[in-house]
PDB file of C-alpha atoms in Angstrom:
ATOM      1  CA  MET A   1      27.466   1.817 -13.298  1.00 76.00           C
ATOM      2  CA  ALA A   2      24.418   3.579 -13.828  1.00 85.00           C
ATOM      3  CA  GLU A   3      21.376   2.207 -15.116  1.00 89.00           C
ATOM      4  CA  GLN A   4      20.221   3.781 -18.426  1.00 96.00           C
ATOM      5  CA  VAL A   5      16.508   3.872 -19.321  1.00 97.00           C
ATOM      6  CA  LYS A   6      14.463   5.570 -21.896  1.00 98.00           C
ATOM      7  CA  VAL A   7      11.475   6.674 -19.713  1.00 98.00           C
ATOM      8  CA  LEU A   8      11.395   6.712 -16.111  1.00 98.00           C
ATOM      9  CA  ILE A   9       8.139   7.128 -14.287  1.00 98.00           C
ATOM     10  CA  ILE A  10       8.364   8.420 -10.608  1.00 97.00           C
ATOM     11  CA  GLY A  11       5.466   7.434  -8.677  1.00 96.00           C
ATOM     12  CA  SER A  12       2.533   4.812  -9.277  1.00 92.00           C
ATOM     13  CA  GLY A  13      -1.179   5.275  -8.852  1.00 92.00           C
ATOM     14  CA  PRO A  14      -3.543   5.391 -11.674  1.00 96.00           C
ATOM     15  CA  ALA A  15      -1.566   8.187 -13.714  1.00 97.00           C
ATOM     16  CA  GLY A  16       2.190   6.390 -13.194  1.00 97.00           C
ATOM     17  CA  TYR A  17       0.704   2.651 -13.866  1.00 97.00           C
ATOM     18  CA  THR A  18      -1.178   4.090 -16.968  1.00 98.00           C
ATOM     19  CA  ALA A  19       1.966   5.679 -18.376  1.00 98.00           C
ATOM     20  CA  GLY A  20       3.657   2.565 -17.787  1.00 98.00           C
ATOM     21  CA  ILE A  21       1.030   0.631 -20.002  1.00 98.00           C
ATOM     22  CA  TYR A  22       1.246   2.769 -22.777  1.00 98.00           C
ATOM     23  CA  ALA A  23       4.908   3.219 -22.679  1.00 98.00           C
ATOM     24  CA  SER A  24       5.573  -0.390 -22.302  1.00 98.00           C
ATOM     25  CA  ARG A  25       3.233  -0.983 -25.287  1.00 97.00           C
ATOM     26  CA  ALA A  26       5.564   1.613 -27.496  1.00 97.00           C
ATOM     27  CA  ASN A  27       8.436  -0.582 -26.677  1.00 97.00           C
ATOM     28  CA  LEU A  28       9.877   2.330 -24.350  1.00 97.00           C
ATOM     29  CA  ALA A  29      10.616  -0.187 -21.707  1.00 97.00           C
ATOM     30  CA  PRO A  30       9.623   2.052 -18.865  1.00 98.00           C
ATOM     31  CA  VAL A  31      10.813   1.842 -15.324  1.00 98.00           C
ATOM     32  CA  ILE A  32       8.657   2.915 -12.856  1.00 97.00           C
ATOM     33  CA  TYR A  33       9.235   3.690  -9.062  1.00 97.00           C
ATOM     34  CA  GLU A  34       6.151   3.178  -7.048  1.00 94.00           C
ATOM     35  CA  GLY A  35       7.789   5.170  -4.036  1.00 86.00           C
ATOM     36  CA  ASN A  36       6.497   4.527  -0.420  1.00 78.00           C
ATOM     37  CA  GLN A  37       2.612   4.443  -1.177  1.00 76.00           C
ATOM     38  CA  PRO A  38       2.328   1.727  -4.326  1.00 76.00           C
ATOM     39  CA  GLY A  39      -0.575   2.698  -6.021  1.00 74.00           C
ATOM     40  CA  GLY A  40      -1.232   6.069  -4.236  1.00 77.00           C
ATOM     41  CA  GLN A  41      -4.199   7.493  -2.577  1.00 76.00           C
ATOM     42  CA  LEU A  42      -6.579   4.926  -4.013  1.00 76.00           C
ATOM     43  CA  THR A  43      -5.006   2.296  -1.874  1.00 72.00           C
ATOM     44  CA  GLN A  44      -6.502   4.070   1.075  1.00 66.00           C
ATOM     45  CA  THR A  45      -9.901   4.106  -0.519  1.00 66.00           C
ATOM     46  CA  THR A  46     -12.592   1.423  -0.093  1.00 65.00           C
ATOM     47  CA  GLU A  47     -15.140   1.038  -2.653  1.00 76.00           C
ATOM     48  CA  ILE A  48     -14.556   3.073  -5.953  1.00 83.00           C
ATOM     49  CA  GLU A  49     -17.988   2.995  -8.046  1.00 82.00           C
ATOM     50  CA  ASN A  50     -17.346   5.888 -10.126  1.00 85.00           C
ATOM     51  CA  PHE A  51     -14.369   4.453 -12.396  1.00 91.00           C
ATOM     52  CA  PRO A  52     -15.879   3.561 -16.064  1.00 94.00           C
ATOM     53  CA  GLY A  53     -15.460  -0.593 -16.258  1.00 94.00           C
ATOM     54  CA  TYR A  54     -16.524  -1.530 -13.141  1.00 92.00           C
ATOM     55  CA  PRO A  55     -20.463  -1.454 -13.117  1.00 94.00           C
ATOM     56  CA  GLU A  56     -20.170  -3.309  -9.311  1.00 92.00           C
ATOM     57  CA  GLY A  57     -17.683  -1.390  -8.205  1.00 89.00           C
ATOM     58  CA  ILE A  58     -14.217  -2.328  -7.044  1.00 91.00           C
ATOM     59  CA  GLN A  59     -12.008  -1.755  -3.891  1.00 88.00           C
ATOM     60  CA  GLY A  60      -9.303   0.800  -4.455  1.00 87.00           C
ATOM     61  CA  PRO A  61      -6.320  -1.416  -3.648  1.00 89.00           C
ATOM     62  CA  GLU A  62      -7.692  -4.315  -5.921  1.00 93.00           C
ATOM     63  CA  MET A  63      -8.359  -1.730  -8.705  1.00 93.00           C
ATOM     64  CA  MET A  64      -4.293  -0.389  -8.201  1.00 94.00           C
ATOM     65  CA  GLU A  65      -3.213  -4.084  -8.352  1.00 94.00           C
ATOM     66  CA  GLU A  66      -5.136  -4.532 -11.505  1.00 95.00           C
ATOM     67  CA  PHE A  67      -3.474  -1.430 -13.238  1.00 96.00           C
ATOM     68  CA  ARG A  68       0.126  -2.677 -11.929  1.00 96.00           C
ATOM     69  CA  ARG A  69      -0.430  -6.167 -13.364  1.00 96.00           C
ATOM     70  CA  GLN A  70      -1.323  -4.581 -16.580  1.00 97.00           C
ATOM     71  CA  ALA A  71       1.635  -2.419 -16.977  1.00 96.00           C
ATOM     72  CA  GLU A  72       3.969  -5.417 -15.919  1.00 96.00           C
ATOM     73  CA  ARG A  73       1.983  -7.610 -18.177  1.00 96.00           C
ATOM     74  CA  PHE A  74       3.761  -5.279 -21.432  1.00 96.00           C
ATOM     75  CA  GLY A  75       6.823  -5.073 -19.873  1.00 96.00           C
ATOM     76  CA  ALA A  76       7.041  -2.313 -17.454  1.00 97.00           C
ATOM     77  CA  LYS A  77       9.735  -2.802 -14.855  1.00 97.00           C
ATOM     78  CA  ILE A  78       8.341  -1.645 -11.334  1.00 96.00           C
ATOM     79  CA  ILE A  79      10.626  -0.858  -8.417  1.00 96.00           C
ATOM     80  CA  SER A  80       9.228  -0.828  -4.982  1.00 94.00           C
ATOM     81  CA  LYS A  81      11.366   2.080  -3.778  1.00 94.00           C
ATOM     82  CA  THR A  82      11.471   5.707  -3.507  1.00 95.00           C
ATOM     83  CA  VAL A  83      13.464   8.464  -5.451  1.00 96.00           C
ATOM     84  CA  ALA A  84      15.932  10.514  -3.268  1.00 96.00           C
ATOM     85  CA  SER A  85      16.730  13.024  -5.595  1.00 96.00           C
ATOM     86  CA  VAL A  86      16.855  14.561  -9.350  1.00 97.00           C
ATOM     87  CA  ASP A  87      19.107  16.304 -11.511  1.00 97.00           C
ATOM     88  CA  PHE A  88      17.109  17.908 -14.464  1.00 98.00           C
ATOM     89  CA  SER A  89      20.034  20.125 -15.452  1.00 97.00           C
ATOM     90  CA  SER A  90      21.089  18.085 -18.598  1.00 96.00           C
ATOM     91  CA  ARG A  91      20.042  14.974 -20.360  1.00 96.00           C
ATOM     92  CA  PRO A  92      20.434  12.227 -19.931  1.00 97.00           C
ATOM     93  CA  PHE A  93      18.487  13.182 -16.495  1.00 98.00           C
ATOM     94  CA  LYS A  94      20.158  11.790 -13.235  1.00 97.00           C
ATOM     95  CA  VAL A  95      17.907  10.377 -10.668  1.00 97.00           C
ATOM     96  CA  VAL A  96      19.038   8.644  -7.456  1.00 96.00           C
ATOM     97  CA  ASP A  97      17.061   6.317  -5.293  1.00 95.00           C
ATOM     98  CA  GLU A  98      16.990   5.630  -1.723  1.00 94.00           C
ATOM     99  CA  ASP A  99      19.555   2.855  -1.678  1.00 94.00           C
ATOM    100  CA  GLY A 100      22.021   5.514  -4.040  1.00 95.00           C
ATOM    101  CA  THR A 101      21.380   3.595  -7.173  1.00 95.00           C
ATOM    102  CA  GLU A 102      21.996   6.040 -10.043  1.00 96.00           C
ATOM    103  CA  ILE A 103      19.612   6.060 -13.202  1.00 97.00           C
ATOM    104  CA  LEU A 104      20.154   8.070 -16.208  1.00 98.00           C
ATOM    105  CA  ALA A 105      16.967   8.616 -17.998  1.00 98.00           C
ATOM    106  CA  GLU A 106      16.383  10.189 -21.503  1.00 98.00           C
ATOM    107  CA  THR A 107      12.482  11.392 -20.421  1.00 98.00           C
ATOM    108  CA  VAL A 108      11.170  10.925 -17.045  1.00 98.00           C
ATOM    109  CA  ILE A 109       7.350  11.140 -16.303  1.00 98.00           C
ATOM    110  CA  ILE A 110       6.398  12.556 -12.807  1.00 98.00           C
ATOM    111  CA  SER A 111       3.321  11.175 -11.116  1.00 97.00           C
ATOM    112  CA  THR A 112       4.161  11.364  -7.501  1.00 96.00           C
ATOM    113  CA  GLY A 113       0.286  12.198  -6.733  1.00 94.00           C
ATOM    114  CA  ALA A 114      -0.572  14.390  -3.618  1.00 92.00           C
ATOM    115  CA  SER A 115      -1.483  13.933  -0.320  1.00 88.00           C
ATOM    116  CA  ALA A 116      -4.503  15.032   1.627  1.00 85.00           C
ATOM    117  CA  LYS A 117      -4.128  17.192   4.495  1.00 89.00           C
ATOM    118  CA  TYR A 118      -5.446  15.806   7.817  1.00 92.00           C
ATOM    119  CA  LEU A 119      -6.312  17.228  11.219  1.00 94.00           C
ATOM    120  CA  GLY A 120      -3.664  14.749  12.784  1.00 93.00           C
ATOM    121  CA  LEU A 121      -6.453  13.241  15.163  1.00 94.00           C
ATOM    122  CA  PRO A 122      -5.549   9.521  15.807  1.00 93.00           C
ATOM    123  CA  ASP A 123      -9.145   8.697  15.214  1.00 95.00           C
ATOM    124  CA  GLU A 124      -8.589   9.652  11.657  1.00 94.00           C
ATOM    125  CA  ASP A 125      -6.431   6.991  11.290  1.00 92.00           C
ATOM    126  CA  LYS A 126      -8.645   4.398  13.103  1.00 94.00           C
ATOM    127  CA  TYR A 127     -11.611   4.971  11.001  1.00 95.00           C
ATOM    128  CA  ARG A 128      -9.939   5.889   7.551  1.00 90.00           C
ATOM    129  CA  GLY A 129     -12.185   4.134   5.192  1.00 87.00           C
ATOM    130  CA  MET A 130     -14.690   3.502   7.652  1.00 93.00           C
ATOM    131  CA  GLY A 131     -16.458   6.927   7.832  1.00 95.00           C
ATOM    132  CA  VAL A 132     -13.273   9.261   7.296  1.00 95.00           C
ATOM    133  CA  SER A 133     -12.697  10.716   3.657  1.00 93.00           C
ATOM    134  CA  ALA A 134     -10.924  13.237   1.912  1.00 89.00           C
ATOM    135  CA  CYS A 135     -13.283  13.004  -1.220  1.00 86.00           C
ATOM    136  CA  ALA A 136     -16.750  13.547  -1.265  1.00 88.00           C
ATOM    137  CA  THR A 137     -17.001  13.190  -5.073  1.00 82.00           C
ATOM    138  CA  CYS A 138     -15.474   9.756  -4.453  1.00 82.00           C
ATOM    139  CA  ASP A 139     -17.350   8.404  -1.551  1.00 89.00           C
ATOM    140  CA  GLY A 140     -20.394  10.949  -0.802  1.00 90.00           C
ATOM    141  CA  PHE A 141     -22.636   8.263  -2.684  1.00 91.00           C
ATOM    142  CA  PHE A 142     -22.153   6.135   0.106  1.00 92.00           C
ATOM    143  CA  TYR A 143     -23.851   8.500   2.531  1.00 96.00           C
ATOM    144  CA  ARG A 144     -27.292   8.978   0.793  1.00 96.00           C
ATOM    145  CA  LYS A 145     -29.971   9.937   3.345  1.00 97.00           C
ATOM    146  CA  LYS A 146     -27.434  10.003   6.398  1.00 97.00           C
ATOM    147  CA  GLN A 147     -25.364  12.828   8.209  1.00 98.00           C
ATOM    148  CA  VAL A 148     -22.030  14.023   7.323  1.00 98.00           C
ATOM    149  CA  ALA A 149     -19.593  16.669   8.406  1.00 98.00           C
ATOM    150  CA  VAL A 150     -17.203  18.557   6.103  1.00 97.00           C
ATOM    151  CA  VAL A 151     -13.979  20.168   7.846  1.00 97.00           C
ATOM    152  CA  GLY A 152     -12.827  23.515   6.264  1.00 96.00           C
ATOM    153  CA  GLY A 153     -13.971  27.094   5.310  1.00 95.00           C
ATOM    154  CA  GLY A 154     -12.694  27.747   2.019  1.00 91.00           C
ATOM    155  CA  ASP A 155     -14.251  27.010  -1.434  1.00 87.00           C
ATOM    156  CA  THR A 156     -13.348  23.326  -1.405  1.00 85.00           C
ATOM    157  CA  ALA A 157     -14.917  22.759   1.771  1.00 93.00           C
ATOM    158  CA  CYS A 158     -18.159  24.517   0.507  1.00 94.00           C
ATOM    159  CA  GLU A 159     -18.060  22.757  -2.663  1.00 88.00           C
ATOM    160  CA  GLU A 160     -17.969  19.582  -0.866  1.00 92.00           C
ATOM    161  CA  ALA A 161     -20.792  20.564   1.231  1.00 96.00           C
ATOM    162  CA  LEU A 162     -22.944  21.508  -1.444  1.00 95.00           C
ATOM    163  CA  TYR A 163     -22.271  18.179  -3.392  1.00 93.00           C
ATOM    164  CA  LEU A 164     -23.196  16.117  -0.170  1.00 96.00           C
ATOM    165  CA  SER A 165     -26.276  18.218   0.464  1.00 97.00           C
ATOM    166  CA  THR A 166     -27.677  16.500  -2.607  1.00 96.00           C
ATOM    167  CA  LEU A 167     -27.265  13.144  -1.235  1.00 96.00           C
ATOM    168  CA  ALA A 168     -27.034  13.309   2.565  1.00 97.00           C
ATOM    169  CA  LYS A 169     -30.067  14.445   5.071  1.00 97.00           C
ATOM    170  CA  LYS A 170     -28.060  16.748   6.958  1.00 98.00           C
ATOM    171  CA  VAL A 171     -24.483  18.180   6.273  1.00 98.00           C
ATOM    172  CA  TYR A 172     -22.444  20.089   9.383  1.00 98.00           C
ATOM    173  CA  LEU A 173     -19.786  22.530   7.946  1.00 98.00           C
ATOM    174  CA  ILE A 174     -17.106  22.615  10.795  1.00 98.00           C
ATOM    175  CA  VAL A 175     -15.071  25.930  10.635  1.00 98.00           C
ATOM    176  CA  ARG A 176     -12.495  26.731  12.766  1.00 95.00           C
ATOM    177  CA  LYS A 177     -13.051  30.584  12.452  1.00 95.00           C
ATOM    178  CA  ASP A 178     -16.141  32.861  12.657  1.00 96.00           C
ATOM    179  CA  TYR A 179     -16.172  33.242   8.744  1.00 96.00           C
ATOM    180  CA  LEU A 180     -15.719  31.176   5.911  1.00 96.00           C
ATOM    181  CA  ARG A 181     -12.844  31.832   3.439  1.00 92.00           C
ATOM    182  CA  ALA A 182     -14.695  30.767   0.733  1.00 91.00           C
ATOM    183  CA  SER A 183     -15.759  33.122  -2.516  1.00 89.00           C
ATOM    184  CA  GLU A 184     -19.094  35.041  -1.926  1.00 94.00           C
ATOM    185  CA  VAL A 185     -20.800  33.071  -4.600  1.00 92.00           C
ATOM    186  CA  MET A 186     -19.873  29.838  -2.485  1.00 92.00           C
ATOM    187  CA  GLN A 187     -20.572  31.365   0.665  1.00 96.00           C
ATOM    188  CA  ARG A 188     -24.346  32.654  -0.672  1.00 96.00           C
ATOM    189  CA  ARG A 189     -25.031  29.023  -2.008  1.00 96.00           C
ATOM    190  CA  VAL A 190     -24.222  27.318   1.232  1.00 97.00           C
ATOM    191  CA  ARG A 191     -26.115  29.573   3.507  1.00 97.00           C
ATOM    192  CA  GLU A 192     -29.002  29.244   1.109  1.00 97.00           C
ATOM    193  CA  THR A 193     -29.115  25.367   1.439  1.00 97.00           C
ATOM    194  CA  GLU A 194     -31.634  24.153   4.107  1.00 97.00           C
ATOM    195  CA  ASN A 195     -29.533  21.125   5.160  1.00 98.00           C
ATOM    196  CA  ILE A 196     -26.227  22.615   5.606  1.00 98.00           C
ATOM    197  CA  VAL A 197     -25.422  23.638   9.116  1.00 98.00           C
ATOM    198  CA  ILE A 198     -22.451  25.689   9.668  1.00 98.00           C
ATOM    199  CA  LEU A 199     -20.598  25.586  12.865  1.00 98.00           C
ATOM    200  CA  PHE A 200     -18.305  28.682  13.254  1.00 98.00           C
ATOM    201  CA  ASN A 201     -15.657  28.826  15.943  1.00 98.00           C
ATOM    202  CA  CYS A 202     -15.499  24.962  16.011  1.00 98.00           C
ATOM    203  CA  ASN A 203     -12.600  22.261  16.158  1.00 97.00           C
ATOM    204  CA  THR A 204     -13.178  18.646  16.055  1.00 97.00           C
ATOM    205  CA  VAL A 205     -11.125  16.853  18.762  1.00 96.00           C
ATOM    206  CA  GLY A 206     -12.277  13.347  18.184  1.00 97.00           C
ATOM    207  CA  LEU A 207     -14.605  10.758  16.520  1.00 97.00           C
ATOM    208  CA  PHE A 208     -16.471   7.993  18.034  1.00 97.00           C
ATOM    209  CA  GLY A 209     -18.130   5.016  16.874  1.00 97.00           C
ATOM    210  CA  ASP A 210     -18.113   1.111  17.376  1.00 95.00           C
ATOM    211  CA  GLU A 211     -16.590  -0.173  13.940  1.00 94.00           C
ATOM    212  CA  VAL A 212     -17.512   2.962  12.043  1.00 96.00           C
ATOM    213  CA  VAL A 213     -18.034   6.920  12.346  1.00 97.00           C
ATOM    214  CA  GLU A 214     -21.071   7.517  14.670  1.00 98.00           C
ATOM    215  CA  GLY A 215     -20.524  10.740  15.820  1.00 97.00           C
ATOM    216  CA  ALA A 216     -17.658  13.715  16.408  1.00 98.00           C
ATOM    217  CA  LYS A 217     -16.689  15.735  19.464  1.00 97.00           C
ATOM    218  CA  ILE A 218     -16.500  19.292  19.145  1.00 97.00           C
ATOM    219  CA  VAL A 219     -15.087  22.353  20.928  1.00 97.00           C
ATOM    220  CA  GLU A 220     -16.694  25.721  20.324  1.00 97.00           C
ATOM    221  CA  TYR A 221     -14.486  28.833  21.223  1.00 97.00           C
ATOM    222  CA  LYS A 222     -11.761  26.776  22.137  1.00 95.00           C
ATOM    223  CA  GLY A 223      -9.415  28.037  24.585  1.00 92.00           C
ATOM    224  CA  THR A 224     -11.629  30.728  25.617  1.00 94.00           C
ATOM    225  CA  ASP A 225     -13.875  31.390  28.683  1.00 95.00           C
ATOM    226  CA  ARG A 226     -16.797  30.774  26.416  1.00 95.00           C
ATOM    227  CA  GLU A 227     -15.423  27.079  25.688  1.00 97.00           C
ATOM    228  CA  GLN A 228     -17.704  24.361  25.276  1.00 97.00           C
ATOM    229  CA  ILE A 229     -17.837  20.576  24.223  1.00 97.00           C
ATOM    230  CA  PHE A 230     -20.694  19.005  22.450  1.00 97.00           C
ATOM    231  CA  ASP A 231     -21.115  15.952  20.036  1.00 97.00           C
ATOM    232  CA  ILE A 232     -22.769  15.444  16.691  1.00 98.00           C
ATOM    233  CA  ASP A 233     -24.132  12.185  15.315  1.00 98.00           C
ATOM    234  CA  ILE A 234     -22.577  11.917  11.840  1.00 98.00           C
ATOM    235  CA  ASP A 235     -22.075   8.960   9.399  1.00 97.00           C
ATOM    236  CA  GLY A 236     -19.085  10.402   7.530  1.00 97.00           C
ATOM    237  CA  PHE A 237     -16.416  12.774   8.210  1.00 97.00           C
ATOM    238  CA  PHE A 238     -14.989  14.743   5.240  1.00 96.00           C
ATOM    239  CA  LEU A 239     -11.708  16.765   5.299  1.00 95.00           C
ATOM    240  CA  ALA A 240     -11.545  19.552   2.669  1.00 92.00           C
ATOM    241  CA  ILE A 241      -8.711  21.327   4.156  1.00 91.00           C
ATOM    242  CA  GLY A 242      -6.637  21.282   0.869  1.00 86.00           C
ATOM    243  CA  HIS A 243      -4.063  18.575  -0.335  1.00 87.00           C
ATOM    244  CA  HIS A 244      -0.326  18.802  -0.387  1.00 91.00           C
ATOM    245  CA  PRO A 245       1.313  17.555  -3.754  1.00 95.00           C
ATOM    246  CA  ASN A 246       4.421  15.145  -3.140  1.00 95.00           C
ATOM    247  CA  THR A 247       6.877  17.476  -5.468  1.00 96.00           C
ATOM    248  CA  ASP A 248       9.459  18.532  -2.441  1.00 95.00           C
ATOM    249  CA  ILE A 249      11.945  16.777  -4.168  1.00 96.00           C
ATOM    250  CA  PHE A 250      11.598  18.300  -7.486  1.00 97.00           C
ATOM    251  CA  LYS A 251      11.995  21.954  -5.907  1.00 96.00           C
ATOM    252  CA  GLY A 252      14.428  24.099  -7.916  1.00 96.00           C
ATOM    253  CA  GLN A 253      14.690  21.527 -10.562  1.00 97.00           C
ATOM    254  CA  ILE A 254      11.037  22.211 -12.450  1.00 98.00           C
ATOM    255  CA  ASP A 255       8.432  24.829 -12.186  1.00 98.00           C
ATOM    256  CA  LEU A 256       5.966  24.503  -9.468  1.00 98.00           C
ATOM    257  CA  ASP A 257       2.873  27.002  -8.794  1.00 97.00           C
ATOM    258  CA  ALA A 258       2.637  28.747  -5.076  1.00 95.00           C
ATOM    259  CA  GLU A 259       1.113  25.316  -3.748  1.00 93.00           C
ATOM    260  CA  GLY A 260       3.814  23.307  -5.147  1.00 96.00           C
ATOM    261  CA  TYR A 261       1.792  21.646  -7.762  1.00 97.00           C
ATOM    262  CA  ILE A 262       3.955  21.200 -11.155  1.00 98.00           C
ATOM    263  CA  ILE A 263       2.935  23.572 -13.723  1.00 98.00           C
ATOM    264  CA  THR A 264       2.408  22.046 -17.413  1.00 98.00           C
ATOM    265  CA  LYS A 265       2.261  23.424 -20.892  1.00 97.00           C
ATOM    266  CA  ALA A 266      -1.448  22.537 -21.614  1.00 92.00           C
ATOM    267  CA  PRO A 267      -2.922  20.916 -23.253  1.00 92.00           C
ATOM    268  CA  SER A 268       0.562  18.790 -23.233  1.00 97.00           C
ATOM    269  CA  THR A 269       2.039  17.109 -20.224  1.00 98.00           C
ATOM    270  CA  ARG A 270       5.607  19.038 -20.808  1.00 98.00           C
ATOM    271  CA  THR A 271       6.872  20.903 -17.995  1.00 98.00           C
ATOM    272  CA  ASN A 272       9.393  23.887 -18.606  1.00 98.00           C
ATOM    273  CA  VAL A 273      12.218  21.314 -18.875  1.00 98.00           C
ATOM    274  CA  GLU A 274      12.278  19.710 -22.212  1.00 97.00           C
ATOM    275  CA  GLY A 275      12.006  15.808 -21.551  1.00 98.00           C
ATOM    276  CA  VAL A 276      10.270  15.764 -18.457  1.00 98.00           C
ATOM    277  CA  PHE A 277       6.541  15.347 -17.996  1.00 98.00           C
ATOM    278  CA  ALA A 278       4.093  15.405 -15.351  1.00 98.00           C
ATOM    279  CA  ALA A 279       0.987  13.401 -14.870  1.00 98.00           C
ATOM    280  CA  GLY A 280      -1.834  13.068 -12.431  1.00 97.00           C
ATOM    281  CA  ASP A 281      -2.468  14.607  -8.873  1.00 95.00           C
ATOM    282  CA  CYS A 282       0.995  16.121  -8.693  1.00 97.00           C
ATOM    283  CA  ALA A 283       0.034  18.639 -11.356  1.00 97.00           C
ATOM    284  CA  ASP A 284      -3.772  18.773 -10.809  1.00 95.00           C
ATOM    285  CA  PRO A 285      -5.194  20.867  -8.193  1.00 90.00           C
ATOM    286  CA  THR A 286      -8.484  21.207  -9.712  1.00 88.00           C
ATOM    287  CA  TYR A 287     -10.070  17.441 -10.387  1.00 87.00           C
ATOM    288  CA  ARG A 288      -7.967  15.109  -8.536  1.00 84.00           C
ATOM    289  CA  GLN A 289     -10.208  12.113  -9.612  1.00 89.00           C
ATOM    290  CA  ALA A 290      -8.682   8.746 -10.795  1.00 91.00           C
ATOM    291  CA  ILE A 291      -9.959   8.830 -14.310  1.00 94.00           C
ATOM    292  CA  SER A 292      -8.475  12.068 -14.958  1.00 95.00           C
ATOM    293  CA  ALA A 293      -5.082  10.957 -13.675  1.00 96.00           C
ATOM    294  CA  ALA A 294      -5.187   8.062 -15.724  1.00 97.00           C
ATOM    295  CA  GLY A 295      -6.082  10.251 -18.575  1.00 97.00           C
ATOM    296  CA  THR A 296      -2.858  12.463 -17.839  1.00 98.00           C
ATOM    297  CA  GLY A 297      -0.579   9.290 -17.347  1.00 98.00           C
ATOM    298  CA  CYS A 298      -1.754   8.461 -20.926  1.00 98.00           C
ATOM    299  CA  ARG A 299      -1.161  11.681 -22.636  1.00 98.00           C
ATOM    300  CA  ALA A 300       2.616  11.714 -20.415  1.00 98.00           C
ATOM    301  CA  ALA A 301       3.587   8.427 -22.258  1.00 98.00           C
ATOM    302  CA  LEU A 302       2.675   9.895 -25.544  1.00 98.00           C
ATOM    303  CA  ASP A 303       4.254  13.199 -24.998  1.00 98.00           C
ATOM    304  CA  ALA A 304       7.646  11.316 -23.784  1.00 98.00           C
ATOM    305  CA  GLU A 305       7.187   8.982 -27.113  1.00 98.00           C
ATOM    306  CA  ARG A 306       6.826  11.744 -29.279  1.00 98.00           C
ATOM    307  CA  PHE A 307       9.736  13.554 -27.726  1.00 98.00           C
ATOM    308  CA  LEU A 308      11.892  10.323 -28.172  1.00 98.00           C
ATOM    309  CA  MET A 309      11.265   9.876 -31.687  1.00 97.00           C
ATOM    310  CA  GLU A 310      12.003  13.956 -32.523  1.00 96.00           C
ATOM    311  CA  HIS A 311      15.066  13.818 -30.448  1.00 92.00           C
TER     312      HIS A 311
END
């Protein structure tokens, strides 16, 4: 027999756990499916210094464990499994987990997050958290007066490079093509910033360093008769080639934008399906910060509570 729940939260991380804290304090007995990466992207982050309330900073996994414990303290039921499929065609919503267990949910909060796109180099895993990052806003502070590289040629890459240029001594912008895809204003700002060096027609093929990143191996004009390989000395390597929202199982069930992000009816967290709400990075292509994700988790729980009161 299918389990019946008032609030089902799909995904953990700051948004999912915060939704769990608020929903459980409202006596809604939420059930959180953590997914295959409990705690989300923050569990791959080392020091977090920009979340209020942690003046000395805190490790990402430790912070997520505190969020988790707080949700559990108020009665949230946390299940360490993934959701395999959803059916939002009628209420209660039908959700099936990886083991085939069916859950009937009166409301659903989706907080499945997003995953940063990586180049696919083995060295990225080797040095993750030890010089490799996908968030300049999160980790740039650690590279004051050091040399860093940003990979990408779009607006995000230019924004990250400009942000890092205010902290780092030198910023390499590694661009695969012979031009920047960013808007004209962003291109101009990057070109006018003295400590940003743009490396066009370049691909990163490896990173090196004893225990942390100390440099990158670059190929210029790859696959042509002008090909040459050279090294750059860097302390940080930032990926800015985009994010992929973890929303594949919701295709055809709710409205997504062209990139796959869940469309919500601002300022609420409501989706186009009544009773289904979205919080965190899966519905946020713009900010992608732990603090903003937690805020939408709070709003989604309040939206779900109001929905249940009205229905």
